[in-house]
Amino acid sequence: MRRYTTLAMESHGDIRCITLDRPERRNAFDSRMMSELTQAFDESAQEPSLRGILLSSTGPVFCAGADLQWMQSTSPVSDAQATDDAHRLTRMYRAIDESPCPVIARVQGPAFGGGLGLMAVCDIVVAAEDATFSLSEARLGLIPAVIAPFLLRKAGESFLRRYALTGETFTTSVAHRFGLVHDVVSQGDLDDRITELIDAIRQLAPGATRNTKQLLLTIRPLTDQEREMTCAEANAEARCTPEAAEGLRAFSEKRPPHWANGQNQQSDREMPKDRHVASRPT
């Protein structure tokens, strides 16, 4: 497994943990982190044995968006460089969004600007009840352009028009109301909820889970009629798979299917909690 300088990446059985590891810069993106996040998710996409990915961060801040110190170091920036950076950032978000297995975000603290973009491209977002958020780009003379398409799909136009045009800080309850956060828990319950979700994913058929994720990505740009046809074909294909045969047989025999028999699973004690517990704000 590749080693990174801005990330920590490790596998625990069939779950991969990718951790933003620039706490001294509030886990903000610079050029290297953008490249390494893209590489980490590209690498993970090539490993069919993975059942899920946990995206987390060290320190009290989940992600502060773009590193302003890095942006200032290239000021004044050329049109060519600004365009290249924007396309690389888009590529990073797409690598996460298009991950073939479920991606869970563990949001223990504030997320600003591009940090909200990370939440928007994860399948499941669990956030601490005291976390805060902001689309603060316009305060700096910037606009949330790269993350806008992802946020529009996840939280909707009403959310963007309300919070991108004020730059206000908002709470986890607001993020939950707009669908940007799925589960709101206390700081002390973050890891337990993550473990519950990982256990739930491990009860699913691995191939069916990946095919479901791919189907959702495939039908996103289609018309209603195209979606219906595509989904009907996917349904038929799924019924003919060995996984479907095993799942239906296990149900009739009142036993767990072979993928849920405990193989490659780890106990709650074995999940990588130490890094996160140590980073909780006091």
PDB file of C-alpha atoms in Angstrom:
ATOM      1  CA  MET A   1       0.000   0.000   0.000  1.00  0.00           C
ATOM      2  CA  ARG A   2       1.283   3.423  -0.963  1.00  0.00           C
ATOM      3  CA  ARG A   3       2.481   5.765   1.812  1.00  0.00           C
ATOM      4  CA  TYR A   4       1.297   9.376   1.851  1.00  0.00           C
ATOM      5  CA  THR A   5       2.486  12.561   3.544  1.00  0.00           C
ATOM      6  CA  THR A   6      -0.866  14.360   3.985  1.00  0.00           C
ATOM      7  CA  LEU A   7      -2.984  11.259   4.613  1.00  0.00           C
ATOM      8  CA  ALA A   8      -2.949   8.181   6.782  1.00  0.00           C
ATOM      9  CA  MET A   9      -4.292   5.092   5.004  1.00  0.00           C
ATOM     10  CA  GLU A  10      -4.726   1.631   6.456  1.00  0.00           C
ATOM     11  CA  SER A  11      -6.927  -1.381   5.934  1.00  0.00           C
ATOM     12  CA  HIS A  12      -8.766  -3.281   8.651  1.00  0.00           C
ATOM     13  CA  GLY A  13      -9.958  -6.458   7.004  1.00  0.00           C
ATOM     14  CA  ASP A  14     -12.311  -5.435   4.213  1.00  0.00           C
ATOM     15  CA  ILE A  15     -12.642  -1.818   5.394  1.00  0.00           C
ATOM     16  CA  ARG A  16     -10.187   0.892   4.365  1.00  0.00           C
ATOM     17  CA  CYS A  17      -9.603   3.979   6.498  1.00  0.00           C
ATOM     18  CA  ILE A  18      -8.423   7.127   4.697  1.00  0.00           C
ATOM     19  CA  THR A  19      -7.618   9.929   7.132  1.00  0.00           C
ATOM     20  CA  LEU A  20      -6.847  13.559   6.352  1.00  0.00           C
ATOM     21  CA  ASP A  21      -3.692  14.164   8.356  1.00  0.00           C
ATOM     22  CA  ARG A  22      -2.795  17.853   8.319  1.00  0.00           C
ATOM     23  CA  PRO A  23      -4.187  18.912  11.706  1.00  0.00           C
ATOM     24  CA  GLU A  24      -1.730  21.795  11.925  1.00  0.00           C
ATOM     25  CA  ARG A  25      -3.446  23.268   8.819  1.00  0.00           C
ATOM     26  CA  ARG A  26      -6.932  22.182   9.931  1.00  0.00           C
ATOM     27  CA  ASN A  27      -6.820  19.439   7.273  1.00  0.00           C
ATOM     28  CA  ALA A  28      -7.103  22.006   4.490  1.00  0.00           C
ATOM     29  CA  PHE A  29      -6.303  21.027   0.899  1.00  0.00           C
ATOM     30  CA  ASP A  30      -3.050  21.987  -0.708  1.00  0.00           C
ATOM     31  CA  SER A  31      -1.728  20.708  -4.023  1.00  0.00           C
ATOM     32  CA  ARG A  32      -0.221  17.599  -2.479  1.00  0.00           C
ATOM     33  CA  MET A  33      -3.305  16.635  -0.501  1.00  0.00           C
ATOM     34  CA  MET A  34      -5.487  16.976  -3.601  1.00  0.00           C
ATOM     35  CA  SER A  35      -3.180  14.613  -5.492  1.00  0.00           C
ATOM     36  CA  GLU A  36      -2.887  12.153  -2.625  1.00  0.00           C
ATOM     37  CA  LEU A  37      -6.635  11.964  -1.958  1.00  0.00           C
ATOM     38  CA  THR A  38      -7.224  11.282  -5.644  1.00  0.00           C
ATOM     39  CA  GLN A  39      -4.525   8.595  -5.666  1.00  0.00           C
ATOM     40  CA  ALA A  40      -5.831   7.005  -2.454  1.00  0.00           C
ATOM     41  CA  PHE A  41      -9.351   6.619  -3.825  1.00  0.00           C
ATOM     42  CA  ASP A  42      -8.112   5.534  -7.245  1.00  0.00           C
ATOM     43  CA  GLU A  43      -5.978   2.873  -5.568  1.00  0.00           C
ATOM     44  CA  SER A  44      -8.884   1.739  -3.398  1.00  0.00           C
ATOM     45  CA  ALA A  45     -11.157   1.482  -6.436  1.00  0.00           C
ATOM     46  CA  GLN A  46      -8.846  -1.200  -7.835  1.00  0.00           C
ATOM     47  CA  GLU A  47      -9.289  -3.492  -4.817  1.00  0.00           C
ATOM     48  CA  PRO A  48     -12.457  -5.591  -5.240  1.00  0.00           C
ATOM     49  CA  SER A  49     -12.158  -7.105  -1.760  1.00  0.00           C
ATOM     50  CA  LEU A  50     -12.957  -3.807  -0.045  1.00  0.00           C
ATOM     51  CA  ARG A  51     -16.464  -3.593   1.416  1.00  0.00           C
ATOM     52  CA  GLY A  52     -16.325   0.063   2.480  1.00  0.00           C
ATOM     53  CA  ILE A  53     -14.166   3.149   3.011  1.00  0.00           C
ATOM     54  CA  LEU A  54     -14.115   5.373   6.078  1.00  0.00           C
ATOM     55  CA  LEU A  55     -13.075   8.977   5.397  1.00  0.00           C
ATOM     56  CA  SER A  56     -12.025  10.791   8.551  1.00  0.00           C
ATOM     57  CA  SER A  57      -9.510  13.357   9.816  1.00  0.00           C
ATOM     58  CA  THR A  58      -7.157  14.024  12.703  1.00  0.00           C
ATOM     59  CA  GLY A  59      -7.499  16.940  15.089  1.00  0.00           C
ATOM     60  CA  PRO A  60     -10.617  18.893  16.081  1.00  0.00           C
ATOM     61  CA  VAL A  61     -11.456  20.131  12.535  1.00  0.00           C
ATOM     62  CA  PHE A  62     -12.807  17.803   9.843  1.00  0.00           C
ATOM     63  CA  CYS A  63     -11.657  19.948   6.900  1.00  0.00           C
ATOM     64  CA  ALA A  64     -11.207  23.691   6.452  1.00  0.00           C
ATOM     65  CA  GLY A  65     -11.432  23.565   2.641  1.00  0.00           C
ATOM     66  CA  ALA A  66      -8.626  25.048   0.578  1.00  0.00           C
ATOM     67  CA  ASP A  67      -5.412  25.964   2.373  1.00  0.00           C
ATOM     68  CA  LEU A  68      -5.281  29.759   2.109  1.00  0.00           C
ATOM     69  CA  GLN A  69      -1.563  29.780   2.861  1.00  0.00           C
ATOM     70  CA  TRP A  70      -1.014  27.535  -0.164  1.00  0.00           C
ATOM     71  CA  MET A  71      -3.275  29.704  -2.329  1.00  0.00           C
ATOM     72  CA  GLN A  72      -1.462  32.878  -1.273  1.00  0.00           C
ATOM     73  CA  SER A  73       1.912  31.295  -2.044  1.00  0.00           C
ATOM     74  CA  THR A  74       0.925  31.168  -5.722  1.00  0.00           C
ATOM     75  CA  SER A  75      -0.570  34.673  -5.821  1.00  0.00           C
ATOM     76  CA  PRO A  76      -0.911  36.252  -8.279  1.00  0.00           C
ATOM     77  CA  VAL A  77      -1.912  33.037  -9.969  1.00  0.00           C
ATOM     78  CA  SER A  78      -1.987  32.611 -13.734  1.00  0.00           C
ATOM     79  CA  ASP A  79      -5.178  31.677 -15.554  1.00  0.00           C
ATOM     80  CA  ALA A  80      -3.571  28.393 -16.605  1.00  0.00           C
ATOM     81  CA  GLN A  81      -2.584  27.468 -13.043  1.00  0.00           C
ATOM     82  CA  ALA A  82      -5.980  28.410 -11.608  1.00  0.00           C
ATOM     83  CA  THR A  83      -7.725  26.319 -14.252  1.00  0.00           C
ATOM     84  CA  ASP A  84      -5.444  23.350 -13.633  1.00  0.00           C
ATOM     85  CA  ASP A  85      -6.007  23.521  -9.866  1.00  0.00           C
ATOM     86  CA  ALA A  86      -9.789  23.661 -10.353  1.00  0.00           C
ATOM     87  CA  HIS A  87      -9.785  20.619 -12.630  1.00  0.00           C
ATOM     88  CA  ARG A  88      -7.550  18.679 -10.231  1.00  0.00           C
ATOM     89  CA  LEU A  89      -9.911  19.504  -7.363  1.00  0.00           C
ATOM     90  CA  THR A  90     -12.886  18.340  -9.417  1.00  0.00           C
ATOM     91  CA  ARG A  91     -11.015  15.128 -10.211  1.00  0.00           C
ATOM     92  CA  MET A  92     -10.445  14.560  -6.485  1.00  0.00           C
ATOM     93  CA  TYR A  93     -14.134  14.907  -5.648  1.00  0.00           C
ATOM     94  CA  ARG A  94     -15.128  12.645  -8.521  1.00  0.00           C
ATOM     95  CA  ALA A  95     -12.697   9.942  -7.361  1.00  0.00           C
ATOM     96  CA  ILE A  96     -14.493   9.887  -4.000  1.00  0.00           C
ATOM     97  CA  ASP A  97     -17.982  10.229  -5.497  1.00  0.00           C
ATOM     98  CA  GLU A  98     -17.396   7.363  -7.930  1.00  0.00           C
ATOM     99  CA  SER A  99     -15.822   4.960  -5.440  1.00  0.00           C
ATOM    100  CA  PRO A 100     -17.281   1.519  -6.254  1.00  0.00           C
ATOM    101  CA  CYS A 101     -17.868   0.683  -2.584  1.00  0.00           C
ATOM    102  CA  PRO A 102     -19.717   2.716   0.078  1.00  0.00           C
ATOM    103  CA  VAL A 103     -17.873   5.693   1.566  1.00  0.00           C
ATOM    104  CA  ILE A 104     -18.688   6.830   5.108  1.00  0.00           C
ATOM    105  CA  ALA A 105     -17.599  10.266   6.328  1.00  0.00           C
ATOM    106  CA  ARG A 106     -16.790  10.679  10.017  1.00  0.00           C
ATOM    107  CA  VAL A 107     -17.243  14.401  10.740  1.00  0.00           C
ATOM    108  CA  GLN A 108     -16.018  15.151  14.251  1.00  0.00           C
ATOM    109  CA  GLY A 109     -15.754  18.928  13.900  1.00  0.00           C
ATOM    110  CA  PRO A 110     -16.049  21.988  11.644  1.00  0.00           C
ATOM    111  CA  ALA A 111     -16.142  21.694   7.867  1.00  0.00           C
ATOM    112  CA  PHE A 112     -15.824  24.788   5.679  1.00  0.00           C
ATOM    113  CA  GLY A 113     -15.962  25.328   1.932  1.00  0.00           C
ATOM    114  CA  GLY A 114     -14.343  22.335   0.290  1.00  0.00           C
ATOM    115  CA  GLY A 115     -14.873  20.320   3.458  1.00  0.00           C
ATOM    116  CA  LEU A 116     -18.593  20.433   2.688  1.00  0.00           C
ATOM    117  CA  GLY A 117     -17.719  19.167  -0.766  1.00  0.00           C
ATOM    118  CA  LEU A 118     -16.148  16.091   0.817  1.00  0.00           C
ATOM    119  CA  MET A 119     -19.345  15.431   2.748  1.00  0.00           C
ATOM    120  CA  ALA A 120     -21.396  15.841  -0.433  1.00  0.00           C
ATOM    121  CA  VAL A 121     -19.518  13.094  -2.291  1.00  0.00           C
ATOM    122  CA  CYS A 122     -19.689  10.526   0.520  1.00  0.00           C
ATOM    123  CA  ASP A 123     -22.525   8.009   0.565  1.00  0.00           C
ATOM    124  CA  ILE A 124     -23.114   8.222   4.319  1.00  0.00           C
ATOM    125  CA  VAL A 125     -22.213  11.125   6.613  1.00  0.00           C
ATOM    126  CA  VAL A 126     -22.121  10.803  10.392  1.00  0.00           C
ATOM    127  CA  ALA A 127     -21.482  14.089  12.205  1.00  0.00           C
ATOM    128  CA  ALA A 128     -21.009  15.146  15.793  1.00  0.00           C
ATOM    129  CA  GLU A 129     -23.896  17.193  17.109  1.00  0.00           C
ATOM    130  CA  ASP A 130     -21.596  20.128  17.932  1.00  0.00           C
ATOM    131  CA  ALA A 131     -19.903  20.309  14.512  1.00  0.00           C
ATOM    132  CA  THR A 132     -20.325  23.534  12.516  1.00  0.00           C
ATOM    133  CA  PHE A 133     -20.285  24.298   8.802  1.00  0.00           C
ATOM    134  CA  SER A 134     -19.959  27.202   6.408  1.00  0.00           C
ATOM    135  CA  LEU A 135     -19.792  27.998   2.699  1.00  0.00           C
ATOM    136  CA  SER A 136     -17.432  30.857   3.405  1.00  0.00           C
ATOM    137  CA  GLU A 137     -15.868  31.375  -0.042  1.00  0.00           C
ATOM    138  CA  ALA A 138     -17.537  34.714  -0.825  1.00  0.00           C
ATOM    139  CA  ARG A 139     -16.047  36.206   2.345  1.00  0.00           C
ATOM    140  CA  LEU A 140     -12.676  35.796   0.654  1.00  0.00           C
ATOM    141  CA  GLY A 141     -13.732  36.969  -2.783  1.00  0.00           C
ATOM    142  CA  LEU A 142     -14.027  33.395  -4.031  1.00  0.00           C
ATOM    143  CA  ILE A 143     -17.026  31.289  -5.058  1.00  0.00           C
ATOM    144  CA  PRO A 144     -17.902  27.652  -4.211  1.00  0.00           C
ATOM    145  CA  ALA A 145     -17.834  26.719  -7.876  1.00  0.00           C
ATOM    146  CA  VAL A 146     -16.091  23.319  -7.891  1.00  0.00           C
ATOM    147  CA  ILE A 147     -18.227  21.919  -5.059  1.00  0.00           C
ATOM    148  CA  ALA A 148     -21.515  23.453  -6.282  1.00  0.00           C
ATOM    149  CA  PRO A 149     -22.539  20.520  -8.550  1.00  0.00           C
ATOM    150  CA  PHE A 150     -21.966  17.984  -5.778  1.00  0.00           C
ATOM    151  CA  LEU A 151     -23.776  20.063  -3.154  1.00  0.00           C
ATOM    152  CA  LEU A 152     -26.631  20.748  -5.564  1.00  0.00           C
ATOM    153  CA  ARG A 153     -27.191  17.012  -5.994  1.00  0.00           C
ATOM    154  CA  LYS A 154     -26.872  16.233  -2.303  1.00  0.00           C
ATOM    155  CA  ALA A 155     -28.503  19.189  -0.514  1.00  0.00           C
ATOM    156  CA  GLY A 156     -30.419  20.993  -3.281  1.00  0.00           C
ATOM    157  CA  GLU A 157     -30.758  24.457  -4.754  1.00  0.00           C
ATOM    158  CA  SER A 158     -32.562  25.905  -1.743  1.00  0.00           C
ATOM    159  CA  PHE A 159     -29.646  24.980   0.511  1.00  0.00           C
ATOM    160  CA  LEU A 160     -27.071  26.524  -1.830  1.00  0.00           C
ATOM    161  CA  ARG A 161     -28.998  29.740  -2.373  1.00  0.00           C
ATOM    162  CA  ARG A 162     -29.500  30.149   1.347  1.00  0.00           C
ATOM    163  CA  TYR A 163     -26.010  29.431   2.672  1.00  0.00           C
ATOM    164  CA  ALA A 164     -23.666  30.150  -0.254  1.00  0.00           C
ATOM    165  CA  LEU A 165     -25.118  33.666  -0.491  1.00  0.00           C
ATOM    166  CA  THR A 166     -24.637  34.527   3.188  1.00  0.00           C
ATOM    167  CA  GLY A 167     -21.508  32.624   4.196  1.00  0.00           C
ATOM    168  CA  GLU A 168     -23.160  32.054   7.567  1.00  0.00           C
ATOM    169  CA  THR A 169     -22.063  29.337   9.926  1.00  0.00           C
ATOM    170  CA  PHE A 170     -24.755  26.705  10.405  1.00  0.00           C
ATOM    171  CA  THR A 171     -25.257  23.731  12.682  1.00  0.00           C
ATOM    172  CA  THR A 172     -25.382  19.991  12.273  1.00  0.00           C
ATOM    173  CA  SER A 173     -29.147  20.081  12.647  1.00  0.00           C
ATOM    174  CA  VAL A 174     -29.379  22.369   9.593  1.00  0.00           C
ATOM    175  CA  ALA A 175     -27.027  20.103   7.616  1.00  0.00           C
ATOM    176  CA  HIS A 176     -29.193  17.157   8.618  1.00  0.00           C
ATOM    177  CA  ARG A 177     -32.383  18.910   7.539  1.00  0.00           C
ATOM    178  CA  PHE A 178     -30.993  19.431   4.035  1.00  0.00           C
ATOM    179  CA  GLY A 179     -29.670  15.858   3.730  1.00  0.00           C
ATOM    180  CA  LEU A 180     -25.993  16.784   3.870  1.00  0.00           C
ATOM    181  CA  VAL A 181     -25.638  14.829   7.127  1.00  0.00           C
ATOM    182  CA  HIS A 182     -27.460  11.548   7.674  1.00  0.00           C
ATOM    183  CA  ASP A 183     -26.771  10.704  11.322  1.00  0.00           C
ATOM    184  CA  VAL A 184     -26.220  13.193  14.153  1.00  0.00           C
ATOM    185  CA  VAL A 185     -24.605  11.792  17.295  1.00  0.00           C
ATOM    186  CA  SER A 186     -22.634  12.959  20.293  1.00  0.00           C
ATOM    187  CA  GLN A 187     -18.841  13.079  20.095  1.00  0.00           C
ATOM    188  CA  GLY A 188     -18.674  10.047  22.346  1.00  0.00           C
ATOM    189  CA  ASP A 189     -20.968   8.017  20.087  1.00  0.00           C
ATOM    190  CA  LEU A 190     -19.266   8.738  16.749  1.00  0.00           C
ATOM    191  CA  ASP A 191     -17.160   5.592  16.604  1.00  0.00           C
ATOM    192  CA  ASP A 192     -19.950   3.342  17.834  1.00  0.00           C
ATOM    193  CA  ARG A 193     -22.271   4.610  15.111  1.00  0.00           C
ATOM    194  CA  ILE A 194     -19.548   4.153  12.490  1.00  0.00           C
ATOM    195  CA  THR A 195     -19.053   0.573  13.665  1.00  0.00           C
ATOM    196  CA  GLU A 196     -22.805  -0.091  13.424  1.00  0.00           C
ATOM    197  CA  LEU A 197     -22.851   1.170   9.837  1.00  0.00           C
ATOM    198  CA  ILE A 198     -19.823  -0.912   8.884  1.00  0.00           C
ATOM    199  CA  ASP A 199     -21.476  -3.974  10.416  1.00  0.00           C
ATOM    200  CA  ALA A 200     -24.634  -3.221   8.401  1.00  0.00           C
ATOM    201  CA  ILE A 201     -22.629  -2.979   5.164  1.00  0.00           C
ATOM    202  CA  ARG A 202     -20.934  -6.287   5.938  1.00  0.00           C
ATOM    203  CA  GLN A 203     -24.331  -8.012   6.047  1.00  0.00           C
ATOM    204  CA  LEU A 204     -24.929  -7.086   2.399  1.00  0.00           C
ATOM    205  CA  ALA A 205     -23.839  -9.112  -0.593  1.00  0.00           C
ATOM    206  CA  PRO A 206     -20.548  -7.532  -1.756  1.00  0.00           C
ATOM    207  CA  GLY A 207     -21.314  -7.715  -5.471  1.00  0.00           C
ATOM    208  CA  ALA A 208     -24.869  -6.483  -5.027  1.00  0.00           C
ATOM    209  CA  THR A 209     -23.625  -3.550  -2.949  1.00  0.00           C
ATOM    210  CA  ARG A 210     -21.145  -2.479  -5.619  1.00  0.00           C
ATOM    211  CA  ASN A 211     -23.718  -2.984  -8.377  1.00  0.00           C
ATOM    212  CA  THR A 212     -26.215  -0.859  -6.456  1.00  0.00           C
ATOM    213  CA  LYS A 213     -23.664   1.942  -6.099  1.00  0.00           C
ATOM    214  CA  GLN A 214     -22.849   1.743  -9.803  1.00  0.00           C
ATOM    215  CA  LEU A 215     -26.530   1.755 -10.722  1.00  0.00           C
ATOM    216  CA  LEU A 216     -27.181   4.897  -8.682  1.00  0.00           C
ATOM    217  CA  LEU A 217     -24.294   6.660 -10.411  1.00  0.00           C
ATOM    218  CA  THR A 218     -25.401   5.422 -13.850  1.00  0.00           C
ATOM    219  CA  ILE A 219     -29.030   6.568 -13.637  1.00  0.00           C
ATOM    220  CA  ARG A 220     -28.229   9.994 -12.187  1.00  0.00           C
ATOM    221  CA  PRO A 221     -27.991  11.837 -15.535  1.00  0.00           C
ATOM    222  CA  LEU A 222     -30.702   9.818 -17.314  1.00  0.00           C
ATOM    223  CA  THR A 223     -34.251  10.784 -18.168  1.00  0.00           C
ATOM    224  CA  ASP A 224     -37.104   9.135 -16.262  1.00  0.00           C
ATOM    225  CA  GLN A 225     -37.779   6.716 -19.111  1.00  0.00           C
ATOM    226  CA  GLU A 226     -34.099   5.826 -19.470  1.00  0.00           C
ATOM    227  CA  ARG A 227     -33.870   5.245 -15.725  1.00  0.00           C
ATOM    228  CA  GLU A 228     -36.827   2.869 -15.787  1.00  0.00           C
ATOM    229  CA  MET A 229     -35.322   0.826 -18.613  1.00  0.00           C
ATOM    230  CA  THR A 230     -31.855   0.753 -17.054  1.00  0.00           C
ATOM    231  CA  CYS A 231     -33.198  -0.275 -13.650  1.00  0.00           C
ATOM    232  CA  ALA A 232     -35.392  -3.004 -15.140  1.00  0.00           C
ATOM    233  CA  GLU A 233     -32.368  -4.472 -16.921  1.00  0.00           C
ATOM    234  CA  ALA A 234     -30.260  -4.245 -13.758  1.00  0.00           C
ATOM    235  CA  ASN A 235     -32.999  -6.006 -11.776  1.00  0.00           C
ATOM    236  CA  ALA A 236     -33.074  -8.876 -14.262  1.00  0.00           C
ATOM    237  CA  GLU A 237     -29.289  -9.205 -14.270  1.00  0.00           C
ATOM    238  CA  ALA A 238     -29.129  -9.242 -10.465  1.00  0.00           C
ATOM    239  CA  ARG A 239     -31.669 -12.078 -10.208  1.00  0.00           C
ATOM    240  CA  CYS A 240     -29.413 -14.290 -12.329  1.00  0.00           C
ATOM    241  CA  THR A 241     -26.277 -13.894 -10.193  1.00  0.00           C
ATOM    242  CA  PRO A 242     -24.808 -16.529  -7.832  1.00  0.00           C
ATOM    243  CA  GLU A 243     -25.209 -14.014  -5.001  1.00  0.00           C
ATOM    244  CA  ALA A 244     -28.957 -13.839  -5.575  1.00  0.00           C
ATOM    245  CA  ALA A 245     -29.187 -17.632  -5.620  1.00  0.00           C
ATOM    246  CA  GLU A 246     -27.266 -17.838  -2.345  1.00  0.00           C
ATOM    247  CA  GLY A 247     -29.248 -15.032  -0.711  1.00  0.00           C
ATOM    248  CA  LEU A 248     -32.623 -16.545  -1.591  1.00  0.00           C
ATOM    249  CA  ARG A 249     -31.481 -20.021  -0.584  1.00  0.00           C
ATOM    250  CA  ALA A 250     -30.171 -18.732   2.758  1.00  0.00           C
ATOM    251  CA  PHE A 251     -33.467 -16.959   3.414  1.00  0.00           C
ATOM    252  CA  SER A 252     -35.514 -20.096   2.744  1.00  0.00           C
ATOM    253  CA  GLU A 253     -33.152 -22.173   4.887  1.00  0.00           C
ATOM    254  CA  LYS A 254     -33.300 -19.600   7.694  1.00  0.00           C
ATOM    255  CA  ARG A 255     -29.528 -19.138   7.860  1.00  0.00           C
ATOM    256  CA  PRO A 256     -27.142 -16.249   7.207  1.00  0.00           C
ATOM    257  CA  PRO A 257     -25.783 -16.042   3.638  1.00  0.00           C
ATOM    258  CA  HIS A 258     -22.118 -16.942   3.285  1.00  0.00           C
ATOM    259  CA  TRP A 259     -20.992 -13.307   3.038  1.00  0.00           C
ATOM    260  CA  ALA A 260     -22.459 -12.553   6.491  1.00  0.00           C
ATOM    261  CA  ASN A 261     -20.924 -15.506   8.334  1.00  0.00           C
ATOM    262  CA  GLY A 262     -18.324 -13.448  10.173  1.00  0.00           C
ATOM    263  CA  GLN A 263     -15.376 -14.063   7.842  1.00  0.00           C
ATOM    264  CA  ASN A 264     -13.075 -11.042   7.413  1.00  0.00           C
ATOM    265  CA  GLN A 265     -15.033  -9.177  10.039  1.00  0.00           C
ATOM    266  CA  GLN A 266     -13.474  -7.522  13.073  1.00  0.00           C
ATOM    267  CA  SER A 267     -14.835  -6.745  16.460  1.00  0.00           C
ATOM    268  CA  ASP A 268     -15.608  -3.252  17.658  1.00  0.00           C
ATOM    269  CA  ARG A 269     -12.414  -3.305  19.690  1.00  0.00           C
ATOM    270  CA  GLU A 270     -10.350  -3.887  16.558  1.00  0.00           C
ATOM    271  CA  MET A 271     -11.666  -0.910  14.607  1.00  0.00           C
ATOM    272  CA  PRO A 272      -9.181   2.001  14.321  1.00  0.00           C
ATOM    273  CA  LYS A 273     -10.443   4.284  17.042  1.00  0.00           C
ATOM    274  CA  ASP A 274      -7.314   5.507  18.790  1.00  0.00           C
ATOM    275  CA  ARG A 275      -6.461   8.189  16.219  1.00  0.00           C
ATOM    276  CA  HIS A 276      -9.966   9.642  16.457  1.00  0.00           C
ATOM    277  CA  VAL A 277     -10.443   9.386  20.195  1.00  0.00           C
ATOM    278  CA  ALA A 278      -7.229  11.278  20.775  1.00  0.00           C
ATOM    279  CA  SER A 279      -8.316  14.032  18.410  1.00  0.00           C
ATOM    280  CA  ARG A 280     -11.657  14.844  19.968  1.00  0.00           C
ATOM    281  CA  PRO A 281     -11.935  18.468  21.053  1.00  0.00           C
ATOM    282  CA  THR A 282     -12.175  19.057  24.767  1.00  0.00           C
TER     283      THR A 282
END
